Every structure is written in C-alpha cells, then in structure tokens.
Coordinates of C-alpha atoms in Angstrom, one line a residue:
X1 CA 3.6 28.1 9.0
X2 CA 4.3 27.4 5.3
X3 CA 8.0 27.5 6.0
X4 CA 7.6 25.0 8.8
X5 CA 5.7 22.6 6.6
X6 CA 8.3 23.1 3.8
X7 CA 11.0 22.3 6.4
X8 CA 9.2 19.1 7.4
X9 CA 9.1 18.1 3.7
X10 CA 12.9 18.7 3.4
X11 CA 13.3 16.4 6.5
X12 CA 11.2 13.7 4.8
X13 CA 13.3 14.0 1.7
X14 CA 16.6 13.8 3.6
X15 CA 15.2 10.7 5.4
X16 CA 14.5 9.3 1.9
X17 CA 18.0 10.0 0.6
X18 CA 19.9 9.0 3.7
X19 CA 18.1 5.6 3.7
X20 CA 19.8 4.8 0.3
X21 CA 23.2 5.9 1.7
X22 CA 22.8 3.8 4.8
X23 CA 21.6 0.8 2.8
X24 CA 24.5 0.8 0.3
X25 CA 27.3 2.2 2.4
X26 CA 26.7 2.2 6.2
X27 CA 23.8 0.3 7.6
X28 CA 24.4 1.7 11.1
X29 CA 23.2 5.1 9.8
X30 CA 19.7 3.8 9.2
X31 CA 18.6 5.0 12.6
X32 CA 19.4 8.6 11.6
X33 CA 17.1 8.2 8.6
X34 CA 14.4 7.0 10.9
X35 CA 15.0 9.9 13.3
X36 CA 14.7 12.4 10.5
X37 CA 11.3 11.0 9.6
X38 CA 10.2 11.1 13.3
X39 CA 11.3 14.7 13.6
X40 CA 9.2 15.6 10.5
X41 CA 6.3 13.7 12.1
X42 CA 6.8 15.7 15.3
X43 CA 6.5 19.0 13.4
X44 CA 3.4 17.8 11.5
X45 CA 1.7 16.0 14.3
X46 CA -0.5 18.9 15.4
X47 CA -1.9 19.3 11.9
X48 CA -3.1 15.7 11.7
X49 CA -6.9 15.7 12.1
X50 CA -7.7 12.1 13.2
X51 CA -5.0 11.1 15.6
X52 CA -6.9 9.1 18.2
X53 CA -5.5 5.8 17.0
X54 CA -2.0 7.2 16.9
X55 CA -2.3 8.5 20.5
X56 CA -3.6 5.1 21.6
X57 CA -0.7 3.3 19.9
X58 CA 1.8 5.8 21.4
X59 CA 0.4 5.2 24.9
X60 CA 0.4 1.4 24.5
X61 CA 4.0 1.5 23.1
X62 CA 5.3 3.4 26.1
X63 CA 3.5 1.1 28.5
X64 CA 5.0 -1.9 26.7
X65 CA 8.5 -0.4 26.8
X66 CA 8.1 0.2 30.5
X67 CA 7.1 -3.4 31.0
X68 CA 10.2 -4.5 29.0
X69 CA 12.4 -2.2 31.1
X70 CA 11.3 -3.4 34.5
X71 CA 11.6 -7.0 33.3
X72 CA 15.0 -6.4 31.7
X73 CA 13.7 -7.5 28.2
X74 CA 15.9 -6.5 25.3
X75 CA 14.6 -3.7 23.1
X76 CA 16.1 -3.0 19.7
X77 CA 16.4 0.8 19.7
X78 CA 17.3 0.9 16.0
X79 CA 14.2 -1.0 15.1
X80 CA 12.0 1.2 17.3
X81 CA 12.7 4.2 15.1
X82 CA 13.5 2.6 11.8
X83 CA 11.7 -0.8 11.5
X84 CA 9.4 0.6 8.7
X85 CA 12.0 2.9 7.2
X86 CA 12.3 1.0 3.9
X87 CA 8.5 0.9 3.7
X88 CA 8.4 4.7 4.2
X89 CA 11.1 5.1 1.5
X90 CA 9.0 3.2 -1.0
X91 CA 6.0 5.4 -0.2
X92 CA 8.1 8.6 -0.7
X93 CA 9.7 7.3 -3.9
X94 CA 6.5 6.2 -5.5
X95 CA 4.9 9.5 -4.5
X96 CA 7.3 11.3 -6.9
X97 CA 5.8 9.4 -9.8
X98 CA 2.7 11.6 -9.6
X99 CA 4.8 14.3 -11.2
X100 CA 5.0 12.3 -14.4
X101 CA 2.3 9.6 -14.2
X102 CA -0.9 11.5 -14.4
X103 CA -2.3 11.1 -17.9
X104 CA -3.0 14.3 -19.9
X105 CA -6.6 15.2 -19.4
X106 CA -6.9 16.8 -22.9
X107 CA -6.8 13.4 -24.4
X108 CA -10.1 12.5 -22.8
X109 CA -13.5 13.8 -23.7
X110 CA -14.6 16.0 -20.8
X111 CA -18.2 16.5 -21.8
X112 CA -19.5 12.9 -22.3
X113 CA -18.5 10.0 -20.2
X114 CA -18.3 6.8 -22.3
X115 CA -20.7 4.1 -21.1
X116 CA -21.4 0.4 -21.4
X117 CA -19.4 -2.8 -21.0
X118 CA -16.5 -1.6 -23.0
X119 CA -16.2 1.5 -20.8
X120 CA -16.4 -0.7 -17.7
X121 CA -13.5 -2.8 -18.9
X122 CA -11.3 0.1 -19.8
X123 CA -12.0 2.1 -16.7
X124 CA -11.4 -1.0 -14.5
X125 CA -8.1 -1.7 -16.2
X126 CA -7.1 2.0 -16.0
X127 CA -7.7 2.2 -12.3
X128 CA -5.9 -1.1 -11.7
X129 CA -2.8 -0.5 -13.8
X130 CA -2.2 3.1 -12.9
X131 CA -3.1 2.4 -9.3
X132 CA -0.4 -0.3 -9.2
X133 CA 2.2 2.5 -9.8
X134 CA 0.8 5.8 -8.5
X135 CA -1.5 4.2 -5.9
X136 CA -4.5 6.2 -4.6
X137 CA -3.9 9.1 -7.1
X138 CA -5.3 7.0 -9.9
X139 CA -8.5 6.3 -8.1
X140 CA -9.0 9.9 -7.1
X141 CA -8.3 11.0 -10.7
X142 CA -11.0 8.8 -12.1
X143 CA -13.5 9.2 -9.2
X144 CA -13.3 13.0 -9.3
X145 CA -14.4 13.0 -13.0
X146 CA -17.2 10.5 -12.3
X147 CA -18.4 12.5 -9.3
X148 CA -18.5 15.8 -11.2
X149 CA -21.1 14.3 -13.5
X150 CA -23.3 12.7 -10.8
X151 CA -23.1 10.9 -7.5
X152 CA -21.2 7.6 -7.6
X153 CA -23.4 4.7 -8.6
X154 CA -23.1 1.2 -7.0
X155 CA -21.2 -0.1 -10.1
X156 CA -18.8 2.7 -10.0
X157 CA -18.1 2.1 -6.3
X158 CA -17.5 -1.6 -6.9
X159 CA -15.1 -0.8 -9.7
X160 CA -13.2 1.8 -7.8
X161 CA -12.7 -0.1 -4.6
X162 CA -12.0 -3.6 -6.1
X163 CA -9.9 -2.5 -9.1
X164 CA -7.6 -0.4 -6.8
X165 CA -7.5 -2.8 -3.8
X166 CA -6.6 -5.8 -5.9
X167 CA -3.3 -4.1 -6.8
X168 CA -2.2 -5.0 -3.3
X169 CA -2.1 -8.7 -4.3
X170 CA 0.8 -8.3 -6.6
X171 CA 2.2 -4.8 -7.3
X172 CA 5.8 -4.3 -6.1
X173 CA 5.0 -0.5 -6.2
X174 CA 2.3 -0.8 -3.6
X175 CA 2.8 -0.1 0.1
X176 CA 1.4 -3.5 0.9
X177 CA 4.3 -5.2 -0.9
X178 CA 6.8 -3.1 1.0
X179 CA 5.2 -4.1 4.3
X180 CA 5.4 -7.7 3.3
X181 CA 9.0 -7.5 2.2
X182 CA 9.9 -5.6 5.4
X183 CA 8.7 -8.4 7.7
X184 CA 9.3 -11.4 5.3
X185 CA 12.4 -10.4 3.4
X186 CA 13.4 -13.9 2.2
X187 CA 10.3 -14.3 0.0
X188 CA 10.2 -15.5 -3.6
X189 CA 9.3 -12.5 -5.7
X190 CA 8.2 -14.6 -8.7
X191 CA 5.9 -16.8 -6.6
X192 CA 4.4 -13.6 -5.1
X193 CA 3.8 -12.0 -8.5
X194 CA 2.2 -15.1 -10.1
X195 CA -0.1 -15.7 -7.2
X196 CA -1.0 -12.0 -6.9
X197 CA -1.7 -11.5 -10.6
X198 CA -3.9 -14.6 -10.6
X199 CA -5.9 -13.2 -7.6
X200 CA -6.2 -9.8 -9.3
X201 CA -7.7 -11.6 -12.4
X202 CA -10.1 -13.6 -10.2
X203 CA -11.1 -10.3 -8.5
X204 CA -12.1 -8.8 -11.8
X205 CA -14.0 -12.0 -13.0
X206 CA -16.0 -12.2 -9.7
X207 CA -16.8 -8.5 -9.9
X208 CA -17.8 -8.6 -13.5
X209 CA -19.9 -11.7 -13.0
X210 CA -21.7 -10.2 -10.0
X211 CA -22.5 -7.0 -12.0
X212 CA -23.9 -8.7 -15.2
X213 CA -26.0 -11.1 -13.1
X214 CA -27.4 -8.4 -10.8
X215 CA -30.6 -6.9 -12.3
X216 CA -30.2 -3.8 -10.1
X217 CA -26.8 -3.2 -11.7
X218 CA -27.2 -2.3 -15.3
X219 CA -23.7 -2.5 -16.9
X220 CA -25.0 -1.1 -20.1
X221 CA -25.7 2.2 -18.4
X222 CA -22.4 2.3 -16.6
X223 CA -20.5 5.6 -17.1
X224 CA -16.8 5.3 -17.0
X225 CA -13.7 7.4 -17.3
X226 CA -10.9 5.4 -19.0
X227 CA -7.5 6.9 -18.6
X228 CA -5.1 7.4 -21.5
X229 CA -2.9 4.4 -22.0
X230 CA -0.2 6.5 -23.5
X231 CA 1.3 6.6 -20.0
X232 CA 1.6 2.8 -19.8
X233 CA 5.3 3.2 -20.7
X234 CA 5.9 4.2 -17.0
X235 CA 4.8 1.0 -15.2
X236 CA 6.4 -1.0 -18.0
X237 CA 9.7 0.8 -17.7
X238 CA 9.6 0.5 -13.9
X239 CA 8.8 -3.2 -13.9
X240 CA 11.5 -3.8 -16.6
X241 CA 14.2 -1.9 -14.7
X242 CA 13.4 -3.5 -11.3
X243 CA 13.2 -7.1 -12.7
X244 CA 16.4 -6.8 -14.7
X245 CA 18.4 -5.2 -11.8
X246 CA 17.0 -7.8 -9.4
X247 CA 18.1 -10.6 -11.8
X248 CA 21.7 -9.3 -11.8
X249 CA 21.8 -8.1 -8.2
X250 CA 19.4 -10.4 -6.3
X251 CA 20.7 -9.3 -2.9
X252 CA 19.3 -5.7 -3.3
X253 CA 15.9 -5.3 -1.7
X254 CA 13.1 -5.0 -4.3
X255 CA 11.6 -2.0 -2.4
X256 CA 15.0 -0.2 -2.6
X257 CA 15.0 -0.8 -6.3
X258 CA 11.5 0.4 -6.8
X259 CA 12.1 3.6 -4.7
X260 CA 15.4 4.3 -6.5
X261 CA 14.0 3.8 -10.0
X262 CA 10.9 5.8 -9.2
X263 CA 12.8 9.0 -8.4
X264 CA 15.3 8.4 -11.1
X265 CA 12.6 8.0 -13.8
X266 CA 10.8 11.1 -12.4
X267 CA 13.9 13.2 -12.7
X268 CA 14.7 12.0 -16.2
X269 CA 11.2 12.2 -17.7
X270 CA 10.3 15.5 -15.9
X271 CA 13.5 17.1 -17.3
X272 CA 12.7 15.9 -20.8
X273 CA 9.1 17.0 -20.7
X274 CA 9.4 20.3 -18.8
X275 CA 13.0 21.3 -19.2
X276 CA 15.5 21.6 -16.4
X277 CA 14.2 24.8 -14.9
X278 CA 10.5 23.8 -14.7
X279 CA 11.5 20.3 -13.7
X280 CA 13.5 21.7 -10.8
X281 CA 10.5 23.9 -9.7
X282 CA 8.1 21.0 -9.8
X283 CA 10.5 18.8 -7.9
X284 CA 11.1 21.3 -5.2
X285 CA 7.4 22.1 -4.9
X286 CA 6.7 18.4 -4.4
X287 CA 9.2 18.2 -1.6
X288 CA 7.9 21.4 0.1
X289 CA 4.2 20.8 -0.3
X290 CA 3.3 17.2 -1.3
X291 CA 5.7 15.3 0.9
X292 CA 4.2 16.8 4.1
X293 CA 0.7 15.8 2.9
X294 CA 1.9 12.2 3.5
X295 CA 1.7 12.9 7.2
X296 CA -1.2 10.4 7.9
X297 CA 0.4 7.5 6.1
X298 CA 3.8 8.3 7.4
X299 CA 2.5 8.6 11.0
X300 CA 0.7 5.3 10.8
X301 CA 3.8 3.4 9.5
X302 CA 6.1 5.0 12.1
X303 CA 3.9 4.6 15.1
X304 CA 2.7 1.1 14.1
X305 CA 6.3 0.0 13.7
X306 CA 7.1 1.3 17.2
X307 CA 4.1 -0.4 18.6
X308 CA 5.0 -3.7 16.9
X309 CA 8.5 -3.6 18.3
X310 CA 7.3 -2.8 21.8
X311 CA 4.8 -5.7 21.8
X312 CA 7.4 -8.0 20.1
X313 CA 10.0 -7.2 22.8
X314 CA 7.6 -8.5 25.5
X315 CA 6.6 -11.6 23.5
X316 CA 10.3 -12.4 22.8
X317 CA 11.3 -11.6 26.4
X318 CA 8.6 -14.1 27.7
X319 CA 10.1 -16.7 25.3
X320 CA 6.7 -17.7 24.0
X321 CA 6.7 -20.5 21.5
X322 CA 4.5 -20.4 18.4
X323 CA 1.1 -22.1 18.9
X324 CA 1.8 -24.4 16.0
X325 CA 4.5 -26.7 14.9
X326 CA 4.6 -25.8 11.2
X327 CA 3.3 -22.8 9.2
X328 CA 1.3 -24.2 6.4
X329 CA -1.8 -23.3 4.4
X330 CA -4.2 -24.1 7.3
X331 CA -2.4 -21.9 9.8
X332 CA -2.0 -19.2 7.1
X333 CA -5.8 -19.3 6.4
X334 CA -6.6 -18.8 10.2
X335 CA -4.1 -15.9 10.3
X336 CA -5.8 -14.4 7.2
X337 CA -9.2 -14.6 8.9
X338 CA -7.8 -12.9 12.0
X339 CA -6.3 -10.1 9.9
X340 CA -9.6 -9.5 8.1
X341 CA -11.6 -9.5 11.4
X342 CA -9.2 -7.1 13.1
X343 CA -9.4 -4.8 10.0
X344 CA -13.2 -4.8 10.1
X345 CA -13.1 -3.5 13.7
X346 CA -10.6 -0.7 12.9
X347 CA -7.1 -2.2 13.2
X348 CA -5.1 -1.4 10.1
X349 CA -3.2 -4.4 8.5
X350 CA 0.1 -2.6 9.0
X351 CA -0.4 -2.6 12.8
X352 CA -1.2 -6.4 12.8
X353 CA 1.7 -7.1 10.5
X354 CA 4.0 -5.0 12.8
X355 CA 2.9 -6.9 15.9
X356 CA 3.4 -10.5 14.5
X357 CA 6.1 -9.8 11.9
X358 CA 9.1 -10.5 14.2
X359 CA 7.3 -13.3 16.1
X360 CA 6.8 -15.2 12.8
X361 CA 10.3 -14.5 11.4
X362 CA 11.2 -18.2 11.5
X363 CA 8.4 -19.4 9.2
X364 CA 8.4 -19.6 5.4
X365 CA 8.6 -16.0 4.3
X366 CA 6.9 -16.5 0.9
X367 CA 3.7 -18.0 2.4
X368 CA 3.8 -15.4 5.1
X369 CA 4.1 -12.5 2.7
X370 CA 1.3 -13.9 0.5
X371 CA -0.9 -14.0 3.6
X372 CA 0.0 -10.4 4.4
X373 CA -0.9 -9.3 0.8
X374 CA -4.1 -11.2 0.8
X375 CA -5.2 -9.6 4.1
X376 CA -4.3 -6.1 2.9
X377 CA -6.1 -6.4 -0.4
X378 CA -9.3 -8.0 1.0
X379 CA -9.7 -5.6 3.9
X380 CA -8.8 -2.4 2.0
X381 CA -11.8 -2.9 -0.4
X382 CA -14.3 -3.7 2.3
X383 CA -13.4 -2.4 5.8
X384 CA -15.1 0.9 6.6
X385 CA -11.9 1.9 8.4
X386 CA -9.5 1.5 5.4
X387 CA -7.8 4.5 4.0
X388 CA -9.4 3.8 0.6
X389 CA -12.9 3.7 1.9
X390 CA -12.5 6.6 4.2
X391 CA -11.3 8.7 1.2
X392 CA -14.4 7.7 -0.8
X393 CA -16.7 8.4 2.1
X394 CA -15.2 11.9 2.8
X395 CA -14.5 13.0 -0.7
X396 CA -17.5 11.7 -2.6
X397 CA -20.2 11.6 0.2
X398 CA -20.8 7.9 0.1
X399 CA -21.9 6.1 3.2
X400 CA -19.4 3.6 4.6
X401 CA -22.1 1.0 5.2
X402 CA -23.0 1.3 1.5
X403 CA -19.5 0.3 0.5
X404 CA -19.5 -2.5 3.1
X405 CA -22.7 -4.0 1.9
X406 CA -21.5 -3.9 -1.7
X407 CA -18.3 -5.6 -1.0
X408 CA -18.8 -7.9 2.0
X409 CA -20.0 -10.9 0.0
X410 CA -17.1 -10.3 -2.4
X411 CA -14.7 -10.3 0.5
X412 CA -16.0 -13.7 1.7
X413 CA -15.7 -15.1 -1.8
X414 CA -12.1 -13.8 -2.1
X415 CA -11.3 -15.3 1.3
X416 CA -12.3 -18.8 0.0
X417 CA -10.3 -18.2 -3.2
X418 CA -7.3 -17.0 -1.1
X419 CA -7.5 -20.2 1.1
X420 CA -7.4 -22.3 -2.0
X421 CA -4.4 -20.4 -3.2
X422 CA -2.7 -20.8 0.1
X423 CA -3.2 -24.5 -0.1
X424 CA -1.6 -24.8 -3.6
X425 CA 1.3 -22.4 -2.7
X426 CA 1.9 -24.4 0.5
X427 CA 2.1 -27.6 -1.4
X428 CA 4.3 -26.0 -4.1
X429 CA 6.7 -24.9 -1.3
X430 CA 6.5 -28.4 0.3
X431 CA 5.1 -27.0 3.5
X432 CA 2.0 -29.3 3.8

C-alpha cells in the first residue's frame, strides 16, 4: 500500500514538472499533465474519507456531458482534464515550502505561552504572514501549541480563523489567488495587491476592536504563540523574485512564477541547511508521502474544474446572454453575496468560480478576480463547511456553530467593506 501511495506522489510530481514544460515549450502537452494528476487521484480516491460531494459532482458532470452530447454542444476536452492544472501546480509548489518555512521550535519558549495585547499582535501577524506563504501549515503549527496548553479560547479562534483567512485577499502564494488568475487571467496584479492588503488590514482592525470592546473577551489574558520572524526572509525573497521577474517578463503567469520559485528556493535552501544527501532524502520523502496527502484539495480542484466545464458547455451551447449589460461594482456585490450564501450551505468557492468563470470571461478581469478573492476570504473564516473550519473542528474539538457565531457578524461587516472597495475599484477602472 505504501508503494502505491508513493507511486501516486510520483505521478503528482510528474504532473507538476510537465506543467512547466507544457507552459514554456508545448502548450498542447498540458492535457497530459492533467491526466497524470487524474491518474494519481484515481489511485488515491478510495482512501479519501469524505467524498460525498465529489461523487455528486462526478454524477452531475457526466449528466451535463450527456446533455451536451445529445444536443451537439461543444465540449473542450483539454479543459475538462486540465482547466485547474495551473492552480494545482501552485498548490504543489507552495507545498514544498513546508520543508524550509517552518520556524525552528527551539527559539520559542515551550513552557510558558506569552500573554496580553503584545502577544495577540505578534501571534496574529505570525499566522497571517506565514500563512500567506505556507498556507494552512502555519495555522496548524500555532494552533497545535495553543491546544496543548488548554482548549482553544474564543479569542484564539477569532485570531486563527481571521488572520489566516485574510491572506486570501492578497497573497499570490494562496490557492485563492491561483483560482482567480485561472479564471480571470487578464487582471491587474498591482490593483489586486493594494486592495487585498487594505482588506487584510481592515480585517485586523475590526477583529482587534471587537475583542477590546467585548467584556467577555479579555485580551490581557490572551495566550499566544508568536512564531520566529527569522524565517521572514522566505516570503520576502519569494515576493521579490516574483515581482522582479514579472516586471521583466509580464507575459509569464504569476502562478507559474510562484510555483517555480517555490520549488527552486526549497532546493537551494534545503541543500544549504541540510547538505545534499539529507536534502535529497527530505525532498523524496515529501514526494512519496506529503504530496499524496494533498488528495482532498487535489480532488476538489480537479472535480470542480470538470463540473464547471460541463455546466459551462451547456450554458455556452444554449447561447445564454449575461443578465446584465455591464459588470460594475453593483453586479459584483450581488455576485459576492451569492458566493457567500452558497458557501454557507456547503458549496466551496472553487466550485462556484469554476461554474461561472467561463461565462464571465468577457467582463473586466480585475474586478472579477477581486470579487473571487473577497468571496473566498470571507467564507473561509465563517462557513462551517470551509476546509479551515473543518480542520479546526476535527483537530481541536471546537464546535462548528461556535466558530460561526464568533465570525458571522464579522463576515457581514467585511461584506459591507468589500462592497465599498468594489465601488472604488469599479470607479478606478472606469466601469461605473
């Protein structure tokens, strides 16, 4: 069984490498990269515990393809198997950063967790900054230490969910950004970053204000776990390399740059820190054991992509026109509300994005991408069905409704803030 799992990891890695080759040398080979990922999913599918949603999406996809077939609607076979391949490539590439991005635990006092406002600020910033690069690993690293001392408090839950989820507003190393770029490739990166960083700051200010004004939440008794900021060189180096390369080669996809520099930095730093022999062992172990553990995320992206193309084929075949003349802040705010509602009833944002991505390909990509990122960030922190909250519920024995109650008013506040941002961005882009 271990050999089969290791084989699936090799297939995922080959899918990752072949994606780069197809992107730079022969785009027609992208479908083979996608097929390698699908083959790996086929091997791992039986070991996925919660696959009800996946089976539903599979069934609906085949029904939709059948409808397209009998009506002679065009189906893009390459997109069926590879529409989210670049998104998956980013996920794989960023995953390698875990080999070098986890701060050394010996730098942190293991016996006494620091407390008070200062600890809150440092812990929040730690989860946010490291989460922007190594994603969920940063939250688990901090939450594990907090949970070892005592059950998670309300302040700790607020910090963990919001500090991490707000990365989705701006981080080019986050899966949400890759999804946005996949379906809105002609976006303005600088506009996305400025708007996203602003929203991340607002998230912190709202959260901090709520905590200090709530008598039931005593911030002076908050116990935190600030990570070592010696590792900040990594996100800084990544951001610098991506921005500089993008400046000189603007035609190269940002997600390709992030994925490429992620694995390149991993190889270089790991070799310097551990030596070539140990670095090779860790790298191979990551491929054989850690890549297959991505099966849930990978399956969701692959199956959601297929489902989106299947529905899109019908919509395009029916030649439906958009229910609005122009895509401005008002339409974007309605779309955002729909995203949030669907996420709250269990439909992941990637599924919704996959369904409407092609349908809205003619609208302004910058405003569309910002809407996608807003929806992802707002729902991830609050929806009981988000991967973030499901992880906290399962790993730290926290009730989903408790997280929902702590964050629902925050989500409503952020929706209002997001609508205001959509208004200003829309005017800046001359769309209103």
